């Protein structure tokens, strides 16, 4: 949709990502993303992509940010299921920590999905793509906006307002339902709790019918993901509450223990 991403080199020799956006079709989104990233940059987070520069010419606008290795979409599909079950909770914790940072600044992402989340050279999450993000005014809890997002990754309350006259309501917990879908995607190597195709997903999200929850590994994972993707918005946790869930505890220890167990079994069978 008029956007391309390139690798660039700054005068000091460091590599960056250059997001080139066509002026005619992307002006509002580009300006919004620049403003959001400028606001974020005043308080750094290791789990948000860092803004470097913004410039434009007669045809294009250019947003310069930190270079990452790959999208979460690519990363998940390049790993085996064992790896994702070992490291998946850490990735989810980093995603939720980045989302907590945004929400603490009053920023709603509004388009969380695997292709809008990056993985850096050290394997850590960076939230990116803030073209349709919104900033809440002080004391606001809801953004009244057009119902935008990506099919299959929208919260139920966003989908329900697509065909309605006027603007929809988007809250911090709307981001949480999308984050729950991404968390499921990580833990199942590319699966989606609401179905395998876009139309099926949208229908099941509206109906509150997560048809593939059984594919998750264990009751703790199912309970955690179920809370994030709850059909009723008040039943979803905020990001800081999700980070306190038992499924998010003892991640580093359990990653090492499970990795050692799998390595032992592989060596035993060999």
PDB file of C-alpha atoms in Angstrom:
ATOM      1  CA  UNK A   1       0.000   0.000   0.000  1.00  0.00           C
ATOM      2  CA  UNK A   2       2.710   2.472  -1.039  1.00  0.00           C
ATOM      3  CA  UNK A   3       5.246   1.401   1.595  1.00  0.00           C
ATOM      4  CA  UNK A   4       8.654  -0.247   1.158  1.00  0.00           C
ATOM      5  CA  UNK A   5      11.428  -0.935   3.686  1.00  0.00           C
ATOM      6  CA  UNK A   6      15.152  -0.736   2.898  1.00  0.00           C
ATOM      7  CA  UNK A   7      18.429  -1.104   4.752  1.00  0.00           C
ATOM      8  CA  UNK A   8      20.264   2.226   5.023  1.00  0.00           C
ATOM      9  CA  UNK A   9      23.660   3.314   6.323  1.00  0.00           C
ATOM     10  CA  UNK A  10      24.116   6.467   8.405  1.00  0.00           C
ATOM     11  CA  UNK A  11      27.163   8.727   8.122  1.00  0.00           C
ATOM     12  CA  UNK A  12      28.671   7.037  11.185  1.00  0.00           C
ATOM     13  CA  UNK A  13      28.459   3.667   9.417  1.00  0.00           C
ATOM     14  CA  UNK A  14      25.623   2.179  11.485  1.00  0.00           C
ATOM     15  CA  UNK A  15      22.863   0.291   9.669  1.00  0.00           C
ATOM     16  CA  UNK A  16      19.234   1.347   9.984  1.00  0.00           C
ATOM     17  CA  UNK A  17      15.856   0.489   8.495  1.00  0.00           C
ATOM     18  CA  UNK A  18      14.398   3.089   6.129  1.00  0.00           C
ATOM     19  CA  UNK A  19      10.631   2.926   5.706  1.00  0.00           C
ATOM     20  CA  UNK A  20       9.719   4.708   2.464  1.00  0.00           C
ATOM     21  CA  UNK A  21       6.068   5.774   2.167  1.00  0.00           C
ATOM     22  CA  UNK A  22       4.326   7.232  -0.863  1.00  0.00           C
ATOM     23  CA  UNK A  23       3.235  10.788  -0.096  1.00  0.00           C
ATOM     24  CA  UNK A  24      -0.142  10.555  -1.839  1.00  0.00           C
ATOM     25  CA  UNK A  25      -1.400   7.454  -0.011  1.00  0.00           C
ATOM     26  CA  UNK A  26       0.543   7.373   3.262  1.00  0.00           C
ATOM     27  CA  UNK A  27       0.939  10.994   4.379  1.00  0.00           C
ATOM     28  CA  UNK A  28      -1.402  10.855   7.395  1.00  0.00           C
ATOM     29  CA  UNK A  29      -0.117   7.481   8.595  1.00  0.00           C
ATOM     30  CA  UNK A  30       3.523   8.551   8.135  1.00  0.00           C
ATOM     31  CA  UNK A  31       3.048  11.790  10.044  1.00  0.00           C
ATOM     32  CA  UNK A  32       1.190   9.958  12.794  1.00  0.00           C
ATOM     33  CA  UNK A  33       3.912   7.305  13.101  1.00  0.00           C
ATOM     34  CA  UNK A  34       6.605   9.985  13.273  1.00  0.00           C
ATOM     35  CA  UNK A  35       4.718  11.798  16.043  1.00  0.00           C
ATOM     36  CA  UNK A  36       4.120   8.593  18.020  1.00  0.00           C
ATOM     37  CA  UNK A  37       7.767   7.518  17.755  1.00  0.00           C
ATOM     38  CA  UNK A  38       8.964  11.014  18.704  1.00  0.00           C
ATOM     39  CA  UNK A  39       6.784  10.826  21.826  1.00  0.00           C
ATOM     40  CA  UNK A  40       8.047   7.335  22.668  1.00  0.00           C
ATOM     41  CA  UNK A  41      11.651   8.399  22.155  1.00  0.00           C
ATOM     42  CA  UNK A  42      11.528  10.725  25.160  1.00  0.00           C
ATOM     43  CA  UNK A  43      11.330   7.618  27.370  1.00  0.00           C
ATOM     44  CA  UNK A  44      13.252   4.704  25.915  1.00  0.00           C
ATOM     45  CA  UNK A  45      12.013   1.127  26.015  1.00  0.00           C
ATOM     46  CA  UNK A  46      14.115  -1.855  24.910  1.00  0.00           C
ATOM     47  CA  UNK A  47      10.983  -3.441  23.466  1.00  0.00           C
ATOM     48  CA  UNK A  48       9.938  -0.586  21.169  1.00  0.00           C
ATOM     49  CA  UNK A  49      11.724   0.143  17.902  1.00  0.00           C
ATOM     50  CA  UNK A  50      13.826   3.337  18.241  1.00  0.00           C
ATOM     51  CA  UNK A  51      13.181   6.356  16.026  1.00  0.00           C
ATOM     52  CA  UNK A  52      16.190   7.968  14.321  1.00  0.00           C
ATOM     53  CA  UNK A  53      15.146  10.438  11.597  1.00  0.00           C
ATOM     54  CA  UNK A  54      12.283  11.587   9.404  1.00  0.00           C
ATOM     55  CA  UNK A  55      12.529  13.384   6.068  1.00  0.00           C
ATOM     56  CA  UNK A  56      10.652  13.724   2.790  1.00  0.00           C
ATOM     57  CA  UNK A  57      10.999  14.732  -0.817  1.00  0.00           C
ATOM     58  CA  UNK A  58       8.407  15.545  -3.490  1.00  0.00           C
ATOM     59  CA  UNK A  59       7.117  11.927  -3.746  1.00  0.00           C
ATOM     60  CA  UNK A  60       8.048  10.048  -0.603  1.00  0.00           C
ATOM     61  CA  UNK A  61       8.316  10.305   3.164  1.00  0.00           C
ATOM     62  CA  UNK A  62      11.134   8.406   4.894  1.00  0.00           C
ATOM     63  CA  UNK A  63      11.058   7.120   8.461  1.00  0.00           C
ATOM     64  CA  UNK A  64      14.423   5.907   9.784  1.00  0.00           C
ATOM     65  CA  UNK A  65      14.414   3.463  12.721  1.00  0.00           C
ATOM     66  CA  UNK A  66      16.620   0.790  14.260  1.00  0.00           C
ATOM     67  CA  UNK A  67      17.363  -2.154  12.008  1.00  0.00           C
ATOM     68  CA  UNK A  68      16.052  -5.517  13.214  1.00  0.00           C
ATOM     69  CA  UNK A  69      16.760  -8.975  11.848  1.00  0.00           C
ATOM     70  CA  UNK A  70      13.221 -10.086  10.967  1.00  0.00           C
ATOM     71  CA  UNK A  71       9.544  -9.809  11.750  1.00  0.00           C
ATOM     72  CA  UNK A  72       7.982 -11.990  14.429  1.00  0.00           C
ATOM     73  CA  UNK A  73       6.045 -13.675  11.617  1.00  0.00           C
ATOM     74  CA  UNK A  74       9.286 -14.734   9.906  1.00  0.00           C
ATOM     75  CA  UNK A  75      10.955 -15.621  13.207  1.00  0.00           C
ATOM     76  CA  UNK A  76       8.170 -17.944  14.351  1.00  0.00           C
ATOM     77  CA  UNK A  77       7.996 -19.763  11.019  1.00  0.00           C
ATOM     78  CA  UNK A  78      11.778 -20.253  10.991  1.00  0.00           C
ATOM     79  CA  UNK A  79      11.836 -22.009  14.393  1.00  0.00           C
ATOM     80  CA  UNK A  80      10.741 -25.491  15.388  1.00  0.00           C
ATOM     81  CA  UNK A  81       7.947 -26.031  17.901  1.00  0.00           C
ATOM     82  CA  UNK A  82      10.348 -27.186  20.643  1.00  0.00           C
ATOM     83  CA  UNK A  83      12.244 -23.887  20.417  1.00  0.00           C
ATOM     84  CA  UNK A  84       9.050 -21.849  20.566  1.00  0.00           C
ATOM     85  CA  UNK A  85       7.747 -23.739  23.588  1.00  0.00           C
ATOM     86  CA  UNK A  86      11.070 -23.055  25.352  1.00  0.00           C
ATOM     87  CA  UNK A  87      11.468 -19.387  24.385  1.00  0.00           C
ATOM     88  CA  UNK A  88       7.887 -18.411  23.562  1.00  0.00           C
ATOM     89  CA  UNK A  89       6.941 -17.136  27.006  1.00  0.00           C
ATOM     90  CA  UNK A  90       9.950 -14.823  27.059  1.00  0.00           C
ATOM     91  CA  UNK A  91       8.896 -13.379  23.693  1.00  0.00           C
ATOM     92  CA  UNK A  92       5.345 -12.928  24.980  1.00  0.00           C
ATOM     93  CA  UNK A  93       6.626 -11.269  28.149  1.00  0.00           C
ATOM     94  CA  UNK A  94       8.698  -8.831  26.081  1.00  0.00           C
ATOM     95  CA  UNK A  95       5.685  -8.048  23.865  1.00  0.00           C
ATOM     96  CA  UNK A  96       3.499  -7.368  26.903  1.00  0.00           C
ATOM     97  CA  UNK A  97       6.250  -5.287  28.536  1.00  0.00           C
ATOM     98  CA  UNK A  98       6.463  -3.160  25.390  1.00  0.00           C
ATOM     99  CA  UNK A  99       2.675  -2.856  25.347  1.00  0.00           C
ATOM    100  CA  UNK A 100       2.636  -1.851  29.031  1.00  0.00           C
ATOM    101  CA  UNK A 101       5.179   0.861  28.206  1.00  0.00           C
ATOM    102  CA  UNK A 102       2.940   2.201  25.427  1.00  0.00           C
ATOM    103  CA  UNK A 103      -0.184   2.112  27.589  1.00  0.00           C
ATOM    104  CA  UNK A 104       1.641   3.856  30.440  1.00  0.00           C
ATOM    105  CA  UNK A 105       2.294   6.698  27.979  1.00  0.00           C
ATOM    106  CA  UNK A 106      -1.364   6.728  26.974  1.00  0.00           C
ATOM    107  CA  UNK A 107      -0.599   5.222  23.539  1.00  0.00           C
ATOM    108  CA  UNK A 108      -2.864   2.640  21.909  1.00  0.00           C
ATOM    109  CA  UNK A 109      -1.097   0.576  19.239  1.00  0.00           C
ATOM    110  CA  UNK A 110      -4.282  -0.538  17.396  1.00  0.00           C
ATOM    111  CA  UNK A 111      -2.588  -2.867  14.900  1.00  0.00           C
ATOM    112  CA  UNK A 112      -0.749  -5.596  16.804  1.00  0.00           C
ATOM    113  CA  UNK A 113       0.032  -8.591  14.593  1.00  0.00           C
ATOM    114  CA  UNK A 114       3.104 -10.750  13.899  1.00  0.00           C
ATOM    115  CA  UNK A 115       4.246  -8.701  10.902  1.00  0.00           C
ATOM    116  CA  UNK A 116       4.160  -5.467  12.952  1.00  0.00           C
ATOM    117  CA  UNK A 117       6.443  -6.887  15.649  1.00  0.00           C
ATOM    118  CA  UNK A 118      10.182  -7.156  15.000  1.00  0.00           C
ATOM    119  CA  UNK A 119      12.897  -9.406  16.405  1.00  0.00           C
ATOM    120  CA  UNK A 120      16.363  -7.897  16.833  1.00  0.00           C
ATOM    121  CA  UNK A 121      19.755  -9.535  16.342  1.00  0.00           C
ATOM    122  CA  UNK A 122      19.745 -10.803  19.948  1.00  0.00           C
ATOM    123  CA  UNK A 123      16.321 -12.412  19.578  1.00  0.00           C
ATOM    124  CA  UNK A 124      14.366  -9.773  21.514  1.00  0.00           C
ATOM    125  CA  UNK A 125      10.976  -8.295  20.642  1.00  0.00           C
ATOM    126  CA  UNK A 126      10.517  -4.751  19.308  1.00  0.00           C
ATOM    127  CA  UNK A 127       7.006  -3.371  18.755  1.00  0.00           C
ATOM    128  CA  UNK A 128       6.791  -1.361  15.528  1.00  0.00           C
ATOM    129  CA  UNK A 129       4.422   0.149  12.924  1.00  0.00           C
ATOM    130  CA  UNK A 130       2.503   2.946  14.630  1.00  0.00           C
ATOM    131  CA  UNK A 131       0.716   4.349  11.575  1.00  0.00           C
ATOM    132  CA  UNK A 132      -2.786   4.047  13.076  1.00  0.00           C
ATOM    133  CA  UNK A 133      -1.817   4.347  16.752  1.00  0.00           C
ATOM    134  CA  UNK A 134      -3.554   6.933  18.910  1.00  0.00           C
ATOM    135  CA  UNK A 135      -2.616   8.909  22.015  1.00  0.00           C
ATOM    136  CA  UNK A 136      -5.211   9.200  24.764  1.00  0.00           C
ATOM    137  CA  UNK A 137      -5.715  12.603  26.306  1.00  0.00           C
ATOM    138  CA  UNK A 138      -5.117  12.853  30.039  1.00  0.00           C
ATOM    139  CA  UNK A 139      -7.795  10.985  32.026  1.00  0.00           C
ATOM    140  CA  UNK A 140      -9.202   9.381  28.840  1.00  0.00           C
ATOM    141  CA  UNK A 141      -9.698   5.622  28.737  1.00  0.00           C
ATOM    142  CA  UNK A 142     -11.131   5.343  25.236  1.00  0.00           C
ATOM    143  CA  UNK A 143     -10.135   6.569  21.788  1.00  0.00           C
ATOM    144  CA  UNK A 144     -13.077   7.273  19.475  1.00  0.00           C
ATOM    145  CA  UNK A 145     -11.647   6.415  16.085  1.00  0.00           C
ATOM    146  CA  UNK A 146     -12.438   4.842  12.742  1.00  0.00           C
ATOM    147  CA  UNK A 147     -12.481   1.049  12.959  1.00  0.00           C
ATOM    148  CA  UNK A 148      -9.078   0.324  11.485  1.00  0.00           C
ATOM    149  CA  UNK A 149      -6.743  -2.609  11.898  1.00  0.00           C
ATOM    150  CA  UNK A 150      -5.917  -5.858  10.140  1.00  0.00           C
ATOM    151  CA  UNK A 151      -8.489  -8.541   9.369  1.00  0.00           C
ATOM    152  CA  UNK A 152      -8.131 -11.465  11.719  1.00  0.00           C
ATOM    153  CA  UNK A 153      -6.167  -9.498  14.342  1.00  0.00           C
ATOM    154  CA  UNK A 154      -8.793  -6.970  15.478  1.00  0.00           C
ATOM    155  CA  UNK A 155     -10.525  -7.037  18.855  1.00  0.00           C
ATOM    156  CA  UNK A 156     -14.199  -7.983  18.833  1.00  0.00           C
ATOM    157  CA  UNK A 157     -15.369  -4.482  19.816  1.00  0.00           C
ATOM    158  CA  UNK A 158     -13.480  -3.044  16.827  1.00  0.00           C
ATOM    159  CA  UNK A 159     -14.931  -5.544  14.331  1.00  0.00           C
ATOM    160  CA  UNK A 160     -18.452  -4.900  15.602  1.00  0.00           C
ATOM    161  CA  UNK A 161     -18.246  -1.199  14.665  1.00  0.00           C
ATOM    162  CA  UNK A 162     -16.905  -1.658  11.105  1.00  0.00           C
ATOM    163  CA  UNK A 163     -20.307  -1.302   9.422  1.00  0.00           C
ATOM    164  CA  UNK A 164     -21.760   1.150  11.921  1.00  0.00           C
ATOM    165  CA  UNK A 165     -22.184   4.873  11.326  1.00  0.00           C
ATOM    166  CA  UNK A 166     -19.798   7.012  13.360  1.00  0.00           C
ATOM    167  CA  UNK A 167     -16.629   6.105  15.166  1.00  0.00           C
ATOM    168  CA  UNK A 168     -15.816   3.052  17.217  1.00  0.00           C
ATOM    169  CA  UNK A 169     -14.353   2.814  20.700  1.00  0.00           C
ATOM    170  CA  UNK A 170     -10.846   1.481  21.218  1.00  0.00           C
ATOM    171  CA  UNK A 171      -9.403   0.847  24.685  1.00  0.00           C
ATOM    172  CA  UNK A 172      -6.135  -0.471  26.106  1.00  0.00           C
ATOM    173  CA  UNK A 173      -7.811  -3.847  26.545  1.00  0.00           C
ATOM    174  CA  UNK A 174      -8.573  -3.869  22.807  1.00  0.00           C
ATOM    175  CA  UNK A 175      -4.808  -4.119  22.266  1.00  0.00           C
ATOM    176  CA  UNK A 176      -4.773  -6.961  24.800  1.00  0.00           C
ATOM    177  CA  UNK A 177      -7.074  -9.199  22.762  1.00  0.00           C
ATOM    178  CA  UNK A 178      -4.819  -8.733  19.722  1.00  0.00           C
ATOM    179  CA  UNK A 179      -1.776  -9.452  21.911  1.00  0.00           C
ATOM    180  CA  UNK A 180      -3.433 -12.693  23.040  1.00  0.00           C
ATOM    181  CA  UNK A 181      -3.813 -13.762  19.417  1.00  0.00           C
ATOM    182  CA  UNK A 182      -0.127 -12.995  18.823  1.00  0.00           C
ATOM    183  CA  UNK A 183       0.847 -14.944  21.950  1.00  0.00           C
ATOM    184  CA  UNK A 184      -1.089 -17.958  20.620  1.00  0.00           C
ATOM    185  CA  UNK A 185       0.684 -17.533  17.261  1.00  0.00           C
ATOM    186  CA  UNK A 186       4.059 -17.740  19.045  1.00  0.00           C
ATOM    187  CA  UNK A 187       3.242 -20.775  21.168  1.00  0.00           C
ATOM    188  CA  UNK A 188       1.740 -22.790  18.293  1.00  0.00           C
ATOM    189  CA  UNK A 189       4.247 -21.932  15.535  1.00  0.00           C
ATOM    190  CA  UNK A 190       1.959 -19.738  13.482  1.00  0.00           C
ATOM    191  CA  UNK A 191      -1.505 -20.811  14.627  1.00  0.00           C
ATOM    192  CA  UNK A 192      -4.457 -18.562  15.406  1.00  0.00           C
ATOM    193  CA  UNK A 193      -6.987 -19.219  18.205  1.00  0.00           C
ATOM    194  CA  UNK A 194      -9.948 -18.195  16.040  1.00  0.00           C
ATOM    195  CA  UNK A 195      -9.244 -20.104  12.827  1.00  0.00           C
ATOM    196  CA  UNK A 196      -6.939 -20.659   9.899  1.00  0.00           C
ATOM    197  CA  UNK A 197      -8.424 -18.198   7.364  1.00  0.00           C
ATOM    198  CA  UNK A 198      -9.336 -14.511   7.675  1.00  0.00           C
ATOM    199  CA  UNK A 199     -13.098 -14.852   7.197  1.00  0.00           C
ATOM    200  CA  UNK A 200     -13.292 -17.718   9.684  1.00  0.00           C
ATOM    201  CA  UNK A 201     -11.243 -15.753  12.216  1.00  0.00           C
ATOM    202  CA  UNK A 202     -13.397 -12.628  11.996  1.00  0.00           C
ATOM    203  CA  UNK A 203     -16.604 -14.644  12.404  1.00  0.00           C
ATOM    204  CA  UNK A 204     -15.243 -16.566  15.385  1.00  0.00           C
ATOM    205  CA  UNK A 205     -13.830 -13.452  17.078  1.00  0.00           C
ATOM    206  CA  UNK A 206     -17.268 -11.797  16.935  1.00  0.00           C
ATOM    207  CA  UNK A 207     -18.906 -15.000  18.210  1.00  0.00           C
ATOM    208  CA  UNK A 208     -16.348 -15.450  21.004  1.00  0.00           C
ATOM    209  CA  UNK A 209     -15.476 -18.879  19.632  1.00  0.00           C
ATOM    210  CA  UNK A 210     -11.727 -19.691  19.952  1.00  0.00           C
ATOM    211  CA  UNK A 211     -11.829 -22.983  18.077  1.00  0.00           C
ATOM    212  CA  UNK A 212      -8.140 -23.956  18.304  1.00  0.00           C
ATOM    213  CA  UNK A 213      -7.360 -23.506  22.004  1.00  0.00           C
ATOM    214  CA  UNK A 214      -6.866 -27.266  22.385  1.00  0.00           C
ATOM    215  CA  UNK A 215      -3.653 -26.996  20.350  1.00  0.00           C
ATOM    216  CA  UNK A 216      -1.916 -25.121  23.178  1.00  0.00           C
ATOM    217  CA  UNK A 217       0.571 -27.086  25.281  1.00  0.00           C
ATOM    218  CA  UNK A 218      -0.925 -27.420  28.769  1.00  0.00           C
ATOM    219  CA  UNK A 219      -3.737 -25.930  30.897  1.00  0.00           C
ATOM    220  CA  UNK A 220      -1.630 -22.991  32.149  1.00  0.00           C
ATOM    221  CA  UNK A 221      -1.091 -21.757  28.595  1.00  0.00           C
ATOM    222  CA  UNK A 222      -4.774 -22.214  27.748  1.00  0.00           C
ATOM    223  CA  UNK A 223      -5.918 -20.311  30.837  1.00  0.00           C
ATOM    224  CA  UNK A 224      -3.475 -17.478  30.176  1.00  0.00           C
ATOM    225  CA  UNK A 225      -4.354 -17.060  26.495  1.00  0.00           C
ATOM    226  CA  UNK A 226      -8.078 -17.413  27.252  1.00  0.00           C
ATOM    227  CA  UNK A 227      -7.883 -14.448  29.632  1.00  0.00           C
ATOM    228  CA  UNK A 228      -6.165 -12.266  27.036  1.00  0.00           C
ATOM    229  CA  UNK A 229      -8.618 -13.065  24.224  1.00  0.00           C
ATOM    230  CA  UNK A 230     -11.736 -12.958  26.384  1.00  0.00           C
ATOM    231  CA  UNK A 231     -14.814 -11.921  24.407  1.00  0.00           C
ATOM    232  CA  UNK A 232     -15.876  -9.559  27.203  1.00  0.00           C
ATOM    233  CA  UNK A 233     -13.495  -6.614  27.379  1.00  0.00           C
ATOM    234  CA  UNK A 234     -13.811  -6.133  31.138  1.00  0.00           C
ATOM    235  CA  UNK A 235     -12.646  -9.732  31.687  1.00  0.00           C
ATOM    236  CA  UNK A 236      -9.325  -9.143  29.920  1.00  0.00           C
ATOM    237  CA  UNK A 237      -6.341  -8.093  32.039  1.00  0.00           C
ATOM    238  CA  UNK A 238      -4.407  -4.909  31.491  1.00  0.00           C
ATOM    239  CA  UNK A 239      -0.841  -5.436  30.277  1.00  0.00           C
ATOM    240  CA  UNK A 240       0.640  -5.008  33.757  1.00  0.00           C
ATOM    241  CA  UNK A 241      -1.838  -7.552  35.140  1.00  0.00           C
ATOM    242  CA  UNK A 242      -1.050 -10.050  32.379  1.00  0.00           C
ATOM    243  CA  UNK A 243       2.645  -9.797  33.248  1.00  0.00           C
ATOM    244  CA  UNK A 244       1.819 -10.951  36.800  1.00  0.00           C
ATOM    245  CA  UNK A 245       0.030 -14.078  35.621  1.00  0.00           C
ATOM    246  CA  UNK A 246       1.654 -17.337  36.827  1.00  0.00           C
ATOM    247  CA  UNK A 247       2.293 -18.348  33.196  1.00  0.00           C
ATOM    248  CA  UNK A 248       4.723 -15.412  32.988  1.00  0.00           C
ATOM    249  CA  UNK A 249       6.657 -16.389  36.147  1.00  0.00           C
ATOM    250  CA  UNK A 250      10.022 -18.186  36.370  1.00  0.00           C
ATOM    251  CA  UNK A 251      10.531 -17.911  32.626  1.00  0.00           C
ATOM    252  CA  UNK A 252      14.342 -17.802  32.598  1.00  0.00           C
ATOM    253  CA  UNK A 253      14.675 -20.832  34.903  1.00  0.00           C
ATOM    254  CA  UNK A 254      12.101 -22.886  33.020  1.00  0.00           C
ATOM    255  CA  UNK A 255      13.596 -21.974  29.627  1.00  0.00           C
ATOM    256  CA  UNK A 256      16.966 -23.343  30.744  1.00  0.00           C
ATOM    257  CA  UNK A 257      15.468 -26.446  32.381  1.00  0.00           C
ATOM    258  CA  UNK A 258      13.317 -27.328  29.403  1.00  0.00           C
ATOM    259  CA  UNK A 259      16.168 -26.705  26.962  1.00  0.00           C
ATOM    260  CA  UNK A 260      18.435 -28.995  29.005  1.00  0.00           C
ATOM    261  CA  UNK A 261      15.719 -31.683  29.125  1.00  0.00           C
ATOM    262  CA  UNK A 262      15.184 -31.601  25.366  1.00  0.00           C
ATOM    263  CA  UNK A 263      18.941 -31.674  24.721  1.00  0.00           C
ATOM    264  CA  UNK A 264      19.288 -34.714  27.017  1.00  0.00           C
ATOM    265  CA  UNK A 265      16.466 -36.564  25.242  1.00  0.00           C
ATOM    266  CA  UNK A 266      17.912 -35.777  21.813  1.00  0.00           C
ATOM    267  CA  UNK A 267      21.351 -37.034  22.845  1.00  0.00           C
ATOM    268  CA  UNK A 268      19.816 -40.149  24.448  1.00  0.00           C
ATOM    269  CA  UNK A 269      17.917 -41.057  21.283  1.00  0.00           C
ATOM    270  CA  UNK A 270      20.970 -40.416  19.147  1.00  0.00           C
TER     271      UNK A 270
END
